[in-house]
PDB file of C-alpha atoms and ligand atoms in Angstrom:
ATOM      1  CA  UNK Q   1      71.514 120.145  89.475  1.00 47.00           C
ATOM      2  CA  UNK Q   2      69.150 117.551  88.190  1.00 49.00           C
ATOM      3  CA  UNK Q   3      66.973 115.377  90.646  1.00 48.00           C
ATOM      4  CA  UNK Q   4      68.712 112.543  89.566  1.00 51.00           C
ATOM      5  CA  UNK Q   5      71.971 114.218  90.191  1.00 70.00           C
ATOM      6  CA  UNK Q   6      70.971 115.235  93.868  1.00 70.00           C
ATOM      7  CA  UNK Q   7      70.265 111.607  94.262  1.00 69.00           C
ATOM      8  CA  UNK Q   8      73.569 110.670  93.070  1.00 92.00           C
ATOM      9  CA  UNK Q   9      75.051 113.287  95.479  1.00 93.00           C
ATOM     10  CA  UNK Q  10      72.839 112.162  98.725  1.00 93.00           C
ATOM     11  CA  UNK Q  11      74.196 108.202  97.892  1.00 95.00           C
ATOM     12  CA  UNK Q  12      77.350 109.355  97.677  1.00 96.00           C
ATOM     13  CA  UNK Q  13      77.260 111.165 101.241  1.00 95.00           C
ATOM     14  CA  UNK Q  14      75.547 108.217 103.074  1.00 95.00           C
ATOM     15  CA  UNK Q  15      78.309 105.384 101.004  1.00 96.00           C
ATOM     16  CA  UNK Q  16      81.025 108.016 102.434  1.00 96.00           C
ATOM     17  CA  UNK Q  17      79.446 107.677 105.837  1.00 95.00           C
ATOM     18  CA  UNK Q  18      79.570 104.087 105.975  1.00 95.00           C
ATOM     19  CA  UNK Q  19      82.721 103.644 104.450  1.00 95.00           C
ATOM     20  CA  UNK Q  20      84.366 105.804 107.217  1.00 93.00           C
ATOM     21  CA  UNK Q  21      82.594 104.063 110.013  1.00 92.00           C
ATOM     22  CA  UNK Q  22      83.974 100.669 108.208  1.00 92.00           C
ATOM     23  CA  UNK Q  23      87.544 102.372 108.290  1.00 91.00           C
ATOM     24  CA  UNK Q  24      87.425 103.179 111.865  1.00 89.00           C
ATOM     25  CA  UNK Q  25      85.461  99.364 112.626  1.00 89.00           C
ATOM     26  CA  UNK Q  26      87.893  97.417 111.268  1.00 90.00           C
ATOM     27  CA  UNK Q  27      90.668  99.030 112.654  1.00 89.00           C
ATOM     28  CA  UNK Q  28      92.038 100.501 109.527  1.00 92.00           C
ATOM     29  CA  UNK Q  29      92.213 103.912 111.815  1.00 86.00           C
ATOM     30  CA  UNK Q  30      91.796 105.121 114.606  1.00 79.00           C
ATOM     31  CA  UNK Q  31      89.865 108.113 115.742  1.00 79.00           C
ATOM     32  CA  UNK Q  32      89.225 111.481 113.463  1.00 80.00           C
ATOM     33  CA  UNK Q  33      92.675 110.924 111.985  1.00 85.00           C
ATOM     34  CA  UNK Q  34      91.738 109.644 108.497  1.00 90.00           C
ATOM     35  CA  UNK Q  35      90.003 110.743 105.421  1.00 94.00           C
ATOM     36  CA  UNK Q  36      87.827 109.899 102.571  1.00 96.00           C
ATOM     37  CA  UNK Q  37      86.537 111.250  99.964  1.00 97.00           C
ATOM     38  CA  UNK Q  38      85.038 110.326  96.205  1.00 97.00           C
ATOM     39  CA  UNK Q  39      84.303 112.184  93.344  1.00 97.00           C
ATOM     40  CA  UNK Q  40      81.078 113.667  92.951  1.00 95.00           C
ATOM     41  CA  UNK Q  41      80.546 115.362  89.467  1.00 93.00           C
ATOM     42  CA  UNK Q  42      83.037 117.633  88.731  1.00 94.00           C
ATOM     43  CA  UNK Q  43      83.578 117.823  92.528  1.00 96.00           C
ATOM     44  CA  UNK Q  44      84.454 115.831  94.804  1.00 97.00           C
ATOM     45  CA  UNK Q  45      82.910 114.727  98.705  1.00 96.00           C
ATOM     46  CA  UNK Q  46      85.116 114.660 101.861  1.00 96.00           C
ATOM     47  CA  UNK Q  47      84.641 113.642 105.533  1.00 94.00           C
ATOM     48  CA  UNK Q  48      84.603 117.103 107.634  1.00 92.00           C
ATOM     49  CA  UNK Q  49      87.649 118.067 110.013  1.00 90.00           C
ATOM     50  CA  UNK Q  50      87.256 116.464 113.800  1.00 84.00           C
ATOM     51  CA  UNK Q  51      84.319 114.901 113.677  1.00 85.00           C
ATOM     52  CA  UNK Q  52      83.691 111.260 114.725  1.00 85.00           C
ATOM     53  CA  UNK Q  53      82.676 109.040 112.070  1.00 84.00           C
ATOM     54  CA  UNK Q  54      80.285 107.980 114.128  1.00 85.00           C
ATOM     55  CA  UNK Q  55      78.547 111.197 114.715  1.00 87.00           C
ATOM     56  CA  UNK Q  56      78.370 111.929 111.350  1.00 88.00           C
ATOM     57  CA  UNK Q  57      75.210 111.952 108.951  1.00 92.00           C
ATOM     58  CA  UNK Q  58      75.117 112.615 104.849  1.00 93.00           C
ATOM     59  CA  UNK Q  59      74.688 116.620 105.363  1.00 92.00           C
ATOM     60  CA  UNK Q  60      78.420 116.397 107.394  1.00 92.00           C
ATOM     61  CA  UNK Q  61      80.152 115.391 104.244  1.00 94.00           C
ATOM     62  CA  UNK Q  62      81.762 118.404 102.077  1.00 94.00           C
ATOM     63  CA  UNK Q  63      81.589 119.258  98.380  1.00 95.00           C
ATOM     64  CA  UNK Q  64      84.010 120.943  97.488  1.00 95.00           C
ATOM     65  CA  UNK Q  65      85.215 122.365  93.642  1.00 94.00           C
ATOM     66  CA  UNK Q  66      89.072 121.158  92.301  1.00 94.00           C
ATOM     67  CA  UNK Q  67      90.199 125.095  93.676  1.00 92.00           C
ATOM     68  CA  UNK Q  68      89.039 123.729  97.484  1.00 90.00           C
ATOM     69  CA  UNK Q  69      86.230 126.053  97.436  1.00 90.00           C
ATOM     70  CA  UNK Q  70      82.982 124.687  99.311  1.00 88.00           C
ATOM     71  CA  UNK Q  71      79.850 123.824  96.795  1.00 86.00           C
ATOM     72  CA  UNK Q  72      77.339 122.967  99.459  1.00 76.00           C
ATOM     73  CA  UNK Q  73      74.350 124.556  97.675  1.00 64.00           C
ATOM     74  CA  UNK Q  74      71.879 124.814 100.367  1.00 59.00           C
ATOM     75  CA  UNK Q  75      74.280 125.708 102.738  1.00 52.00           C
ATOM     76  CA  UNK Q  76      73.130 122.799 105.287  1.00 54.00           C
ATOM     77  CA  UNK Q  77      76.989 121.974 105.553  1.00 58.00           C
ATOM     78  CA  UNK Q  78      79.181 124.257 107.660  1.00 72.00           C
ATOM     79  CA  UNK Q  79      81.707 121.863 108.501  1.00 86.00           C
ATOM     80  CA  UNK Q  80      85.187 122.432 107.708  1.00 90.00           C
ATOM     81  CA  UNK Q  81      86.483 119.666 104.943  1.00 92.00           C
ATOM     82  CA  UNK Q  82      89.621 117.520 106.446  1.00 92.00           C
ATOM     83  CA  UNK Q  83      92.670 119.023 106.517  1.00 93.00           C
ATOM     84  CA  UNK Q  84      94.191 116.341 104.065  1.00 95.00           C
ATOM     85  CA  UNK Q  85      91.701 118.060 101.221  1.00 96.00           C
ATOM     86  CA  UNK Q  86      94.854 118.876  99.182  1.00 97.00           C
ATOM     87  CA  UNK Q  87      96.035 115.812  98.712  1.00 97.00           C
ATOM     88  CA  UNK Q  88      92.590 114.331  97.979  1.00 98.00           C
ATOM     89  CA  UNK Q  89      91.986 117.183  94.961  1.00 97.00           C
ATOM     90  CA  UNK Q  90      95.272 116.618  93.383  1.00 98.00           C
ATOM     91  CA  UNK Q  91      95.298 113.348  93.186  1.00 98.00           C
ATOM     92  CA  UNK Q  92      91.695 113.631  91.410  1.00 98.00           C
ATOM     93  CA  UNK Q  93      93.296 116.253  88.954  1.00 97.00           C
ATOM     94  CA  UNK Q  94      96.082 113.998  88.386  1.00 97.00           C
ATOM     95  CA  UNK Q  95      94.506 110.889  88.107  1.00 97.00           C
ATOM     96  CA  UNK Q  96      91.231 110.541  85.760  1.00 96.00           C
ATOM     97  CA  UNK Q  97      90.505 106.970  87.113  1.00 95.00           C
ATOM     98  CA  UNK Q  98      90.996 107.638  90.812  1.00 97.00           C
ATOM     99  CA  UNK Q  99      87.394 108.046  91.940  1.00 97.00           C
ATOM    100  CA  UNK Q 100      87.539 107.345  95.588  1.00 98.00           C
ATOM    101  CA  UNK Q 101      90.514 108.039  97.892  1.00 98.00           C
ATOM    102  CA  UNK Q 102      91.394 107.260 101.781  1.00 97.00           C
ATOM    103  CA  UNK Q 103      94.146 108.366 104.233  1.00 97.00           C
ATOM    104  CA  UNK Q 104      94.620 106.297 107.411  1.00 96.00           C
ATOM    105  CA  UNK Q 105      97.105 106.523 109.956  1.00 95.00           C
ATOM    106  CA  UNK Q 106      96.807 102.322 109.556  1.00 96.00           C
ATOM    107  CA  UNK Q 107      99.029 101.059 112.255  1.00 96.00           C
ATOM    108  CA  UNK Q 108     101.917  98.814 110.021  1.00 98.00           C
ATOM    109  CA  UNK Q 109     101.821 101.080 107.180  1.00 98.00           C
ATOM    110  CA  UNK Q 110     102.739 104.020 109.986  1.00 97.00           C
ATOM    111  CA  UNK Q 111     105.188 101.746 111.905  1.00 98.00           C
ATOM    112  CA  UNK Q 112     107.546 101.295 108.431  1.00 98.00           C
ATOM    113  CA  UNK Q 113     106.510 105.673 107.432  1.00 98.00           C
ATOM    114  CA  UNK Q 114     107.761 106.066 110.358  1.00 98.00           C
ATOM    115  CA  UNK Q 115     111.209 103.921 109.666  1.00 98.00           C
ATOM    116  CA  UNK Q 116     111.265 105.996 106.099  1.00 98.00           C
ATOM    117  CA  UNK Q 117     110.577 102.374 104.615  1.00 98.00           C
ATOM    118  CA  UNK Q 118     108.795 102.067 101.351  1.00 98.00           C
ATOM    119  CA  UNK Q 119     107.314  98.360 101.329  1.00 98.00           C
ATOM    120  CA  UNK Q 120     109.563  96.356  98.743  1.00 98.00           C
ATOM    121  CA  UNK Q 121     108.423  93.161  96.142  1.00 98.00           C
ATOM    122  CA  UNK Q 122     109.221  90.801  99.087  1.00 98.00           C
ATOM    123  CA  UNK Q 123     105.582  89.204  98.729  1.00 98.00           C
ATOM    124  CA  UNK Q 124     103.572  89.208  94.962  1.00 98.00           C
ATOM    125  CA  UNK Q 125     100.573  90.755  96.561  1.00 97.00           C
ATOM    126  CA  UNK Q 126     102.391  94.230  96.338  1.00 98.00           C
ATOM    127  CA  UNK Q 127     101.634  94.403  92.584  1.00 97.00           C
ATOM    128  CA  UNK Q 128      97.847  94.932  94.420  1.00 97.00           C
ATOM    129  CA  UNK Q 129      99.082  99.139  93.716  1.00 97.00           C
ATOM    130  CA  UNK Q 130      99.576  98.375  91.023  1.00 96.00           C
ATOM    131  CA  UNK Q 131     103.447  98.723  90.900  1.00 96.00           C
ATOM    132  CA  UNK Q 132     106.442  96.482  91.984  1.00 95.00           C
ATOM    133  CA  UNK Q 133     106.313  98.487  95.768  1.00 97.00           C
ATOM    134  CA  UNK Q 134     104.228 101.013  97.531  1.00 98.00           C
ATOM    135  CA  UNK Q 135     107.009 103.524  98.620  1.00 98.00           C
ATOM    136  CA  UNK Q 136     107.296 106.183 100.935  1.00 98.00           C
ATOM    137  CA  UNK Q 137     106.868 109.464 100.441  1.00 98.00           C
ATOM    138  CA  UNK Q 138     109.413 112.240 102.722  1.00 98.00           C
ATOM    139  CA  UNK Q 139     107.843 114.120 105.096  1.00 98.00           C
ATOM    140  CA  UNK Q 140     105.726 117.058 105.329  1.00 98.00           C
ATOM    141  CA  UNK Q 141     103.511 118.802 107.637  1.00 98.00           C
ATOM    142  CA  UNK Q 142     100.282 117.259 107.708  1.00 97.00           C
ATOM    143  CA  UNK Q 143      97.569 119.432 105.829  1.00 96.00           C
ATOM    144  CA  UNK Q 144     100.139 121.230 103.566  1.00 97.00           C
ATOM    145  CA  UNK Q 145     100.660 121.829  99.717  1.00 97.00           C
ATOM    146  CA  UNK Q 146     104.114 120.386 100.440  1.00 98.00           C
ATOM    147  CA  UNK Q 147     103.029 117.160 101.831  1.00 98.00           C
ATOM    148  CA  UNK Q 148     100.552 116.647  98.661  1.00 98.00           C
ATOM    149  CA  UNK Q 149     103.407 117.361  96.323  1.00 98.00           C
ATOM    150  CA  UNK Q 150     105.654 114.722  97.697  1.00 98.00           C
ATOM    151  CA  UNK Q 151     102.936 112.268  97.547  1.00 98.00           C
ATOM    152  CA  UNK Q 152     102.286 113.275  94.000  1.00 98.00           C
ATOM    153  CA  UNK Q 153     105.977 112.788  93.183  1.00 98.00           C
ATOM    154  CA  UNK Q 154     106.584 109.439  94.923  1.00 98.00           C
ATOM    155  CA  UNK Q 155     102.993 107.526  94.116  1.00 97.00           C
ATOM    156  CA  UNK Q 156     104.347 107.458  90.162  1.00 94.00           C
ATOM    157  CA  UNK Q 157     101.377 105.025  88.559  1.00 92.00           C
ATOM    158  CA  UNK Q 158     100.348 103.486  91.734  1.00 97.00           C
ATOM    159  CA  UNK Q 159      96.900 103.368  93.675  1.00 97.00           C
ATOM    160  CA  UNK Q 160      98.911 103.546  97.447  1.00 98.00           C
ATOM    161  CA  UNK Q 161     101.806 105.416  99.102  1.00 98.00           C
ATOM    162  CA  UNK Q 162     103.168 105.458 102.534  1.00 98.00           C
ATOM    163  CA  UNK Q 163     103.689 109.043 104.016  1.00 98.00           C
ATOM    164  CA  UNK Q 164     106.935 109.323 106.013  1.00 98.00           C
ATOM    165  CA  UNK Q 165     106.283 109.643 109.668  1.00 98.00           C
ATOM    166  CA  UNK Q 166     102.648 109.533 108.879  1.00 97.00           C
ATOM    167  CA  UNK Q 167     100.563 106.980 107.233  1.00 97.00           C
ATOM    168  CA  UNK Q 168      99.305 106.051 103.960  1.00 98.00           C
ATOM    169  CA  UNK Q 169      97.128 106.790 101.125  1.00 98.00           C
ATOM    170  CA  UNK Q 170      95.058 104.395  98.432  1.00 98.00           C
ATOM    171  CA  UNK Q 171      92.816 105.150  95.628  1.00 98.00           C
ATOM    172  CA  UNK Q 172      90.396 103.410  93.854  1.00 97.00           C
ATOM    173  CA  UNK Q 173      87.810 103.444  90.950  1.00 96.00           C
ATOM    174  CA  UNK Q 174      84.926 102.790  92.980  1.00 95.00           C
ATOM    175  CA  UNK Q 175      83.835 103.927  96.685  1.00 96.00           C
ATOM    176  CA  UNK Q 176      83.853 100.580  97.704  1.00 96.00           C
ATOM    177  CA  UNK Q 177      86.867  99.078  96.615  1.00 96.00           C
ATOM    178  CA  UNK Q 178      88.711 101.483  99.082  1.00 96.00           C
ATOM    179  CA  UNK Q 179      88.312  99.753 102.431  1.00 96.00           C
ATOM    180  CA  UNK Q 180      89.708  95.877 100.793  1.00 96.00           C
ATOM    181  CA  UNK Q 181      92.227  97.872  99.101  1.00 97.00           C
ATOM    182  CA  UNK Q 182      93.757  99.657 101.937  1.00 97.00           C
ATOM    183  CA  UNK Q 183      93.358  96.141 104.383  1.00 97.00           C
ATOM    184  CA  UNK Q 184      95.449  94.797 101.785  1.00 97.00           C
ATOM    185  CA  UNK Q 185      98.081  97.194 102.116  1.00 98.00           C
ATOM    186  CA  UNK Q 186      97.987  97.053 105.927  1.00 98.00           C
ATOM    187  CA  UNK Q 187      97.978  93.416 105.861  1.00 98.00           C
ATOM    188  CA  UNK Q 188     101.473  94.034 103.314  1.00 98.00           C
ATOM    189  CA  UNK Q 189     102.803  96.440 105.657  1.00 98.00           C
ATOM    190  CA  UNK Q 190     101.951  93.890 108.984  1.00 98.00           C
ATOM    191  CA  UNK Q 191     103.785  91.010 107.175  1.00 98.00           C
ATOM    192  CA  UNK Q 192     107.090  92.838 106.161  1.00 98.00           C
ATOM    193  CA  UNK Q 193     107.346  94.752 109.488  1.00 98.00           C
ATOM    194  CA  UNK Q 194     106.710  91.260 111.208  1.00 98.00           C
ATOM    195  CA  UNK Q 195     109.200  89.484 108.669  1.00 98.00           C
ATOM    196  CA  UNK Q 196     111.927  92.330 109.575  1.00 97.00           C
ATOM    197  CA  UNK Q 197     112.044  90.759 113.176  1.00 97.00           C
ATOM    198  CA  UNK Q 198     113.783  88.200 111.992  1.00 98.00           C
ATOM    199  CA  UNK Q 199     115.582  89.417 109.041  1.00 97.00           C
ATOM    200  CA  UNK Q 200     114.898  91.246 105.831  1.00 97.00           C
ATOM    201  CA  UNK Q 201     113.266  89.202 103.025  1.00 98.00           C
ATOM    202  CA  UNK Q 202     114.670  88.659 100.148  1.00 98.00           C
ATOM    203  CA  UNK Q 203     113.143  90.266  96.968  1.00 98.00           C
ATOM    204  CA  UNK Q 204     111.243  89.107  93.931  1.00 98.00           C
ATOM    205  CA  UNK Q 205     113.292  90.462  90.784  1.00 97.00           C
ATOM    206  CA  UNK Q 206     111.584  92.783  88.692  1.00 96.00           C
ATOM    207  CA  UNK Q 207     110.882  89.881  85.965  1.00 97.00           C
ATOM    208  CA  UNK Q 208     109.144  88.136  88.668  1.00 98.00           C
ATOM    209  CA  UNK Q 209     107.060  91.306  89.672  1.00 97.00           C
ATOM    210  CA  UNK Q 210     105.910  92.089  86.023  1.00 97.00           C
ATOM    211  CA  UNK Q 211     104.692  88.761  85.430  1.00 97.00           C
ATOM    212  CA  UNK Q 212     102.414  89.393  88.539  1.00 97.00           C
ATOM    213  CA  UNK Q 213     101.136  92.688  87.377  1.00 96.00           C
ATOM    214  CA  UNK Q 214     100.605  91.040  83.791  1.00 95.00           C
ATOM    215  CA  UNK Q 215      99.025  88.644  85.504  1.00 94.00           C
ATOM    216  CA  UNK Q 216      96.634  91.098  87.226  1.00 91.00           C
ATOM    217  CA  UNK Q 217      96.100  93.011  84.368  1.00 89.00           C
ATOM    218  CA  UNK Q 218      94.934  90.077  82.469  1.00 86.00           C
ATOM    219  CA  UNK Q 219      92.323  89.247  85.593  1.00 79.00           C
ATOM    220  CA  UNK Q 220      90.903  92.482  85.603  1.00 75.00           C
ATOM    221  CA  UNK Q 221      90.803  92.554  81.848  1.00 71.00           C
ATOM    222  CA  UNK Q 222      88.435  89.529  82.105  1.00 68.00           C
TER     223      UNK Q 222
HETATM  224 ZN1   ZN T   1      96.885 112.076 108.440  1.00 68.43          ZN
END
């Protein structure tokens, strides 16, 4: 690896630190439940298994190749990579312009996974995933192929999914569009459970929900 790649690499680890310290902060998780990671080369970085964000320092973070196999070349690392590392490599195999990725066990967007809800177009902001809802994808057991398969299946074109009596997953382009990204989907998922306490919300039609995401396209575009 270059010099300049190694830098890359060690900015990488520390913006993966502080992202999941900002996960945990802002009360986007809770404990060593979540995961992020972000594509590093042909690789990609993950937080390690059971260890506090807070505890953690660049050298904790794990490089691993798209088979799962560990690529910390100086061997510094021997933490195990999250569980969720399945899920994390194939949505970077399946998805060229996901570069960063985070699982949370958000509270709202685990309160409806838990109800098997997906959350519908009853508020415009839900074309933020880039689709006209961020659904729900059936259960699996935590950790296994299984689970990333259904997520593949469900997420279709968008950037989050819930995961039935779970949480959720988002992915973005950059690092550090992650953390706005998924408090946007929490803040979705808070408003429609809160809304269902007094009755379920009407939806926007689909004409009304593609003239939002032609709308966003056209921001971004600009
Ligand atoms: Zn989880």
């Amino acid at each position: 690896m270059t010099e300049q790649g190694e830098r890359g690499e060690q900015e990488l680890r520390r913006g993966l630190v502080a992202t999941g310290v900002s996960m945990n902060q802002s009360g986007l998780n809770q404990g060593t439940s979540g995961n992020i990671s972000v594509r590093c080369g042909r690789d990609f970085l993950i937080t390690p298994s059971a260890l506090p964000y807070e505890q953690c320092g660049p050298a904790d973070m794990v490089r691993l190749d798209m088979a799962g196999a560990p690529q910390d070349r100086r061997q510094s690392s021997s933490r195990r990579p999250s569980s969720e590392w399945r899920l994390h490599r194939d949505l970077y195999q399946a998805r060229p312009e996901a570069g960063a990725i985070l699982h949370s066990h958000s509270i709202w967007c685990t309160v409806l996974a838990c109800l098997e809800k997906e959350i519908p177009p009853f508020h415009y902001m839900v074309a933020v995933a880039g689709g006209d809802s961020i659904p729900c994808a059936p259960y699996a057991l935590f950790g296994s192929q299984e689970l990333s398969d259904r997520l593949l299946a469900t997420i279709g074109q968008r950037r989050a999914c819930l995961l039935a009596h779970h949480g959720m997953v988002c992915y973005a382009a950059e690092l550090e569009q992650l953390i706005p990204l998924a408090t946007e989907v929490e803040t979705l998922a808070r408003m429609y459970g809160q809304a269902l306490q007094i009755a379920e919300p009407p939806r926007l039609s689909r004409m009304e929900m593609a003239a939002v995401l032609g709308r966003f396209a056209d921001y971004k575009a600009s």
